[in-house]
Amino acid sequence: MQIQPLADGLQVFAPAKVNLFLRILGRRADGYHELETLMAAIDWFDQLTIEPDPSGELSLTCAWATPQLARISEPIPGGLDNLVLRAAWLLRNWSGTRLGARLRLLKRIPAAAGLGGGSSDAAATLVALSRLWRIDCSRAELEQLAAQLGSDVPFFLAPQGAAVCRGRGEVIEPCVLPRRLPLVIVRPATGLSTPAVYRQYRAAASEAELPQLLTALAGVATGPVAHNLLNDLQAAALSLSPDVSQIRAEMNRLPVLAHQLSGSGSAYFAICRSLEQARRVAGHFRQRGAAVVQVAQTLNGGDAANGPHLELRRI
Ligand code: C5P
């Protein structure tokens, strides 16, 4: 991420993520689930624009980037139901500043998809507003604020493009994936609610292991990647969503490297052998009328001082 001196405002590109591995270790007393998950940020971005508001107000306007995204989504929540405004108020109250800001969010990442769009927007808000308002806060302080907003939010502050996340997802151990993975992501017309998918989850044994996956992702052998991908929420999502089941059945017929659900769904992704294959697979799903189909790649590690996930540009 490149930080420029402040002018009138900032534009932030907030990426989506996929879960390459998600193991549920158990249910906690606070109702959350203890996780071991490998998350990777990808080059599919929401766009957040932040400008100072001399009146001291905090305001947000949101729009979907395409009519298709608007059709398949619930209306974007306004007010404090929106994580972006919650993040802005949290930072403002924590810092004691009375400064205001006008925020505009252009959403390209579908919601209710397990792609972390809302969480990434919230992290982008914390980073950009702390710059705009010149708040002197450490990464650890920002991470604490992020964790109050949602389990996935701290990941988007991490200094590499990927991280192993533990606890309820908020304990971050950044790692670098050895190569950029070409992906196709398919989000059916219907989304899934994260709490509903967690409620449906039933424990099941799996032989997949995270260290083996990390080794496999570094190499060229294809079998071990497929054997060590894991998403413990997938069976629950499949039982709730015929659309996801259909995408999975279709993926099984294609010669992709591996495929699985991202997070709590309903987005489902394939790791492809090349970008060319990813484009062919995307064309295949588009022909079959899938609602949202995206070719993307995992992001590499970047500027450790700022995190690669959030790209800030002066406007
Ligand atoms: O933390 P966040 O607000 O994103 O979580 C949304 C919901 O997902 C929680 O209310 C909970 O039902 C479920 N969840 C969980 N265990 C986690 C993360 C989320 O049960 N580790």
Coordinates of C-alpha atoms and ligand atoms in Angstrom, one line a residue:
M1 CA 0.0 0.0 0.0
Q2 CA 1.3 3.4 -0.9
I3 CA 0.5 6.3 1.4
Q4 CA 0.6 9.8 0.0
P5 CA 0.5 13.0 1.9
L6 CA -3.0 14.1 2.6
A7 CA -4.8 16.4 0.2
D8 CA -8.6 16.6 0.3
G9 CA -9.3 13.0 0.7
L10 CA -8.3 9.4 0.2
Q11 CA -9.5 6.5 -1.9
V12 CA -9.0 3.1 -0.6
F13 CA -9.2 -0.2 -2.4
A14 CA -10.5 -2.9 0.0
P15 CA -9.9 -6.5 -1.1
A16 CA -12.0 -9.6 -0.7
K17 CA -10.6 -12.8 0.8
V18 CA -11.0 -16.5 0.4
N19 CA -10.5 -19.2 3.1
L20 CA -8.1 -21.8 1.7
F21 CA -8.4 -23.7 5.0
L22 CA -11.0 -23.4 7.7
R23 CA -11.1 -25.9 10.6
I24 CA -13.5 -25.5 13.5
L25 CA -11.8 -26.6 16.7
G26 CA -14.9 -26.3 18.9
R27 CA -17.7 -24.1 20.2
R28 CA -16.7 -21.5 22.8
A29 CA -18.6 -20.4 25.9
D30 CA -19.2 -17.0 24.2
G31 CA -21.1 -18.6 21.3
Y32 CA -18.3 -18.2 18.8
H33 CA -16.4 -21.0 17.3
E34 CA -12.6 -21.5 17.8
L35 CA -11.0 -21.5 14.3
E36 CA -7.8 -22.4 12.5
T37 CA -8.1 -20.7 9.1
L38 CA -5.8 -19.7 6.3
M39 CA -7.2 -16.5 4.6
A40 CA -5.8 -15.0 1.5
A41 CA -6.6 -11.5 0.2
I42 CA -7.5 -11.4 -3.5
D43 CA -7.4 -8.7 -6.2
W44 CA -11.2 -8.0 -6.1
F45 CA -11.9 -4.7 -4.5
D46 CA -14.6 -2.5 -3.0
Q47 CA -13.8 1.2 -3.4
L48 CA -14.1 3.6 -0.5
T49 CA -13.6 7.3 -0.8
I50 CA -13.1 9.5 2.3
E51 CA -13.2 13.2 2.4
P52 CA -13.0 15.6 5.4
D53 CA -16.4 17.2 6.4
P54 CA -15.7 20.5 8.1
S55 CA -19.1 20.4 9.7
G56 CA -18.0 17.5 11.9
E57 CA -20.7 15.2 10.5
L58 CA -20.0 11.5 9.7
S59 CA -22.0 10.4 6.7
L60 CA -22.0 7.4 4.3
T61 CA -23.4 6.8 0.9
C62 CA -23.2 3.3 -0.7
A63 CA -23.9 1.8 -4.1
W64 CA -23.5 -1.5 -5.8
A65 CA -21.1 -1.3 -8.8
T66 CA -23.4 -3.2 -11.2
P67 CA -27.2 -3.7 -11.5
Q68 CA -26.6 -7.4 -11.2
L69 CA -25.0 -7.0 -7.8
A70 CA -27.9 -4.8 -6.7
R71 CA -30.4 -7.5 -7.9
I72 CA -28.9 -10.3 -5.9
S73 CA -28.3 -8.4 -2.7
E74 CA -30.3 -7.1 0.2
P75 CA -30.2 -3.3 0.3
I76 CA -26.9 -2.1 1.6
P77 CA -27.6 -1.1 5.3
G78 CA -27.4 2.5 6.1
G79 CA -26.7 4.0 9.6
L80 CA -24.9 2.0 12.2
D81 CA -26.0 -1.3 10.7
N82 CA -23.2 -0.6 8.2
L83 CA -19.8 -1.7 9.4
V84 CA -18.2 1.2 7.7
L85 CA -20.1 3.8 9.8
R86 CA -19.6 1.6 12.9
A87 CA -15.9 1.7 12.2
A88 CA -15.9 5.4 11.7
W89 CA -17.8 6.1 15.0
L90 CA -15.6 3.6 16.9
L91 CA -12.4 5.3 15.8
R92 CA -13.9 8.8 16.5
N93 CA -15.1 7.9 20.0
W94 CA -11.9 6.0 20.8
S95 CA -9.6 8.9 19.6
G96 CA -11.8 11.7 21.0
T97 CA -11.6 13.6 17.8
R98 CA -14.5 15.8 16.8
L99 CA -13.6 15.8 13.1
G100 CA -16.1 14.7 10.5
A101 CA -15.9 12.8 7.2
R102 CA -17.9 12.0 4.1
L103 CA -17.6 8.4 3.1
R104 CA -18.6 6.9 -0.2
L105 CA -18.6 3.2 -0.8
L106 CA -18.8 1.5 -4.2
K107 CA -19.3 -2.2 -3.7
R108 CA -18.0 -4.7 -6.1
I109 CA -17.6 -7.6 -3.7
P110 CA -21.0 -9.4 -3.2
A111 CA -22.4 -9.6 0.3
A112 CA -23.5 -12.8 2.2
A113 CA -20.8 -14.5 0.2
G114 CA -18.0 -15.4 2.7
L115 CA -15.6 -13.1 0.9
G116 CA -15.2 -10.6 3.8
G117 CA -16.3 -7.6 1.8
G118 CA -18.0 -5.8 4.7
S119 CA -15.0 -6.7 7.0
S120 CA -12.5 -5.3 4.5
D121 CA -14.5 -2.1 4.1
A122 CA -14.4 -1.7 7.9
A123 CA -10.7 -2.2 8.1
A124 CA -10.2 0.2 5.2
T125 CA -12.3 2.8 7.1
L126 CA -10.1 2.5 10.2
V127 CA -6.9 2.8 8.2
A128 CA -8.0 5.7 6.0
L129 CA -9.7 7.7 8.7
S130 CA -6.8 7.4 11.1
R131 CA -4.7 8.9 8.2
L132 CA -7.3 11.6 7.4
W133 CA -7.7 12.6 11.0
R134 CA -4.0 12.1 11.7
I135 CA -4.7 9.9 14.7
D136 CA -1.6 8.5 16.3
C137 CA -2.4 4.9 16.8
S138 CA -0.4 1.7 16.6
R139 CA -1.2 -1.3 14.6
A140 CA -2.0 -3.2 17.8
E141 CA -4.5 -0.5 18.8
L142 CA -6.1 -0.6 15.3
E143 CA -6.3 -4.4 15.5
Q144 CA -8.1 -4.1 18.9
L145 CA -10.7 -1.8 17.4
A146 CA -11.0 -4.0 14.3
A147 CA -11.7 -7.1 16.5
Q148 CA -14.6 -5.2 18.1
L149 CA -16.2 -4.8 14.7
G150 CA -16.1 -8.4 13.6
S151 CA -14.0 -11.6 13.7
D152 CA -12.6 -11.1 10.1
V153 CA -11.8 -7.4 10.3
P154 CA -8.2 -7.7 11.8
F155 CA -7.1 -9.9 9.0
F156 CA -7.5 -7.0 6.6
L157 CA -5.0 -5.0 8.6
A158 CA -2.3 -7.7 8.4
P159 CA 1.0 -7.0 6.8
Q160 CA 1.0 -9.8 4.3
G161 CA -1.5 -11.0 1.7
A162 CA -2.3 -14.1 3.7
A163 CA -2.5 -15.1 7.3
V164 CA -3.3 -18.0 9.5
C165 CA -6.1 -16.8 11.8
R166 CA -7.0 -18.3 15.1
G167 CA -9.3 -17.6 18.1
R168 CA -12.6 -16.6 16.6
G169 CA -10.5 -15.4 13.6
E170 CA -9.1 -12.3 15.1
V171 CA -5.7 -13.7 16.2
I172 CA -3.5 -13.1 13.1
E173 CA -0.3 -14.8 12.1
P174 CA 0.7 -13.3 8.7
C175 CA 2.3 -15.5 6.1
V176 CA 3.3 -15.2 2.5
L177 CA 1.9 -17.6 0.0
P178 CA 4.7 -18.7 -2.3
R179 CA 2.9 -18.0 -5.5
R180 CA -0.2 -16.1 -6.6
L181 CA -3.1 -18.5 -7.1
P182 CA -5.4 -18.1 -10.1
L183 CA -9.0 -18.4 -8.9
V184 CA -12.5 -18.4 -10.2
I185 CA -15.1 -17.3 -7.7
V186 CA -18.8 -18.0 -8.3
R187 CA -21.5 -16.4 -6.1
P188 CA -25.0 -17.8 -6.8
A189 CA -28.0 -15.5 -6.8
T190 CA -28.7 -16.4 -3.2
G191 CA -26.5 -15.5 -0.3
L192 CA -26.0 -17.3 3.0
S193 CA -26.2 -15.9 6.6
T194 CA -23.0 -16.5 8.6
P195 CA -24.8 -17.2 11.9
A196 CA -27.3 -19.6 10.1
V197 CA -24.4 -21.6 8.6
Y198 CA -22.6 -21.8 11.9
R199 CA -25.8 -23.0 13.6
Q200 CA -26.1 -25.7 11.0
Y201 CA -22.5 -26.9 11.4
R202 CA -21.9 -30.4 12.8
A203 CA -18.4 -31.7 13.7
A204 CA -16.9 -34.1 11.2
A205 CA -13.4 -35.7 10.9
S206 CA -11.0 -34.6 8.2
E207 CA -7.6 -35.6 7.1
A208 CA -6.6 -32.2 5.7
E209 CA -3.8 -30.5 7.5
L210 CA -2.7 -26.8 7.3
P211 CA 1.1 -27.4 7.2
Q212 CA 0.6 -29.9 4.3
L213 CA -1.5 -27.4 2.5
L214 CA 1.1 -24.6 2.9
T215 CA 3.8 -27.0 1.5
A216 CA 1.5 -28.1 -1.3
L217 CA 0.7 -24.6 -2.3
A218 CA 4.5 -23.9 -2.7
G219 CA 4.9 -26.9 -5.1
V220 CA 3.7 -27.9 -8.4
A221 CA 2.1 -31.3 -7.4
T222 CA -1.6 -31.0 -7.8
G223 CA -3.0 -33.8 -5.6
P224 CA -1.8 -32.5 -2.2
V225 CA -3.5 -29.1 -2.7
A226 CA -6.9 -30.7 -3.3
H227 CA -6.4 -33.2 -0.4
N228 CA -5.5 -30.5 2.1
L229 CA -8.0 -27.7 1.3
L230 CA -10.7 -27.7 4.0
N231 CA -13.7 -25.7 4.9
D232 CA -15.6 -27.2 7.9
L233 CA -18.6 -25.0 7.1
Q234 CA -19.0 -26.4 3.7
A235 CA -21.3 -29.3 4.6
A236 CA -23.6 -26.9 6.5
A237 CA -23.7 -24.5 3.5
L238 CA -24.4 -27.3 1.1
S239 CA -27.3 -28.5 3.2
L240 CA -28.8 -24.9 3.3
S241 CA -28.2 -23.9 -0.3
P242 CA -29.1 -25.9 -3.4
D243 CA -27.4 -23.2 -5.5
V244 CA -24.0 -23.9 -3.8
S245 CA -24.6 -27.7 -4.2
Q246 CA -25.1 -27.1 -7.9
I247 CA -21.9 -25.0 -8.3
R248 CA -20.0 -27.7 -6.5
A249 CA -21.3 -30.5 -8.7
E250 CA -20.4 -28.4 -11.8
M251 CA -16.8 -27.8 -10.4
N252 CA -16.5 -31.5 -9.9
R253 CA -16.8 -31.9 -13.7
L254 CA -14.1 -29.4 -14.5
P255 CA -10.3 -30.1 -14.5
V256 CA -9.5 -27.4 -11.9
L257 CA -6.8 -27.9 -9.3
A258 CA -9.2 -27.9 -6.3
H259 CA -12.4 -26.2 -5.2
Q260 CA -14.4 -25.3 -2.1
L261 CA -16.6 -22.9 -0.3
S262 CA -15.2 -19.6 1.0
G263 CA -15.9 -18.8 4.6
S264 CA -19.6 -19.4 5.4
G265 CA -20.5 -19.0 1.7
S266 CA -22.3 -18.7 -0.5
A267 CA -19.3 -17.9 -2.8
Y268 CA -17.6 -21.0 -4.0
F269 CA -14.1 -20.9 -5.6
A270 CA -11.8 -23.0 -7.7
I271 CA -8.0 -22.8 -7.7
C272 CA -7.0 -23.1 -11.3
R273 CA -3.8 -24.3 -13.0
S274 CA -3.3 -20.9 -14.8
L275 CA -5.1 -17.6 -15.4
E276 CA -6.1 -18.9 -18.8
Q277 CA -7.8 -21.9 -17.3
A278 CA -9.5 -19.6 -14.8
R279 CA -10.9 -17.5 -17.6
R280 CA -12.2 -20.6 -19.4
V281 CA -13.8 -21.8 -16.2
A282 CA -15.4 -18.4 -15.6
G283 CA -16.8 -18.4 -19.2
H284 CA -18.3 -21.8 -18.5
F285 CA -20.1 -20.6 -15.4
R286 CA -21.2 -17.4 -17.2
Q287 CA -22.7 -19.4 -20.0
R288 CA -24.7 -21.3 -17.4
G289 CA -26.1 -18.1 -16.0
A290 CA -24.3 -18.0 -12.7
A291 CA -25.1 -14.7 -10.9
V292 CA -21.6 -13.4 -10.2
V293 CA -18.4 -14.9 -11.7
Q294 CA -15.0 -13.4 -11.0
V295 CA -11.5 -14.3 -12.0
A296 CA -9.1 -13.2 -9.3
Q297 CA -5.6 -13.9 -7.9
T298 CA -4.3 -14.0 -4.4
L299 CA -2.3 -10.9 -3.4
N300 CA 1.3 -11.1 -2.5
G301 CA 2.9 -9.7 0.6
G302 CA 3.5 -6.0 0.4
D303 CA 4.6 -3.0 2.4
A304 CA 4.8 -4.3 5.9
A305 CA 4.3 -0.9 7.4
N306 CA 0.8 -0.5 5.9
G307 CA -0.4 -3.8 4.8
P308 CA -0.9 -4.8 1.2
H309 CA -4.6 -5.3 1.6
L310 CA -5.5 -1.7 1.5
E311 CA -4.3 0.5 -1.2
L312 CA -4.7 4.1 -0.4
R313 CA -4.7 6.8 -3.1
R314 CA -4.9 10.5 -2.7
I315 CA -7.8 12.1 -4.6
Ligands
C5P1 O1 -17.6 -11.8 14.3 P1 -18.7 -11.7 13.4 O2 -19.7 -10.6 13.8 O3 -18.3 -11.5 12.0 O4 -19.5 -13.0 13.4 C1 -20.8 -13.2 12.9 C2 -21.4 -14.5 13.4 O5 -20.7 -15.6 12.9 C3 -21.4 -14.6 14.9 O6 -22.5 -14.0 15.5 C4 -21.4 -16.1 15.1 O7 -22.7 -16.6 14.9 C5 -20.6 -16.6 13.9 N1 -19.2 -16.9 14.2 C6 -18.9 -17.9 15.0 N2 -17.5 -18.2 15.2 C7 -16.6 -17.4 14.7 C8 -16.9 -16.3 13.9 C9 -18.3 -16.1 13.6 O8 -19.7 -18.7 15.5 N3 -15.3 -17.7 14.9

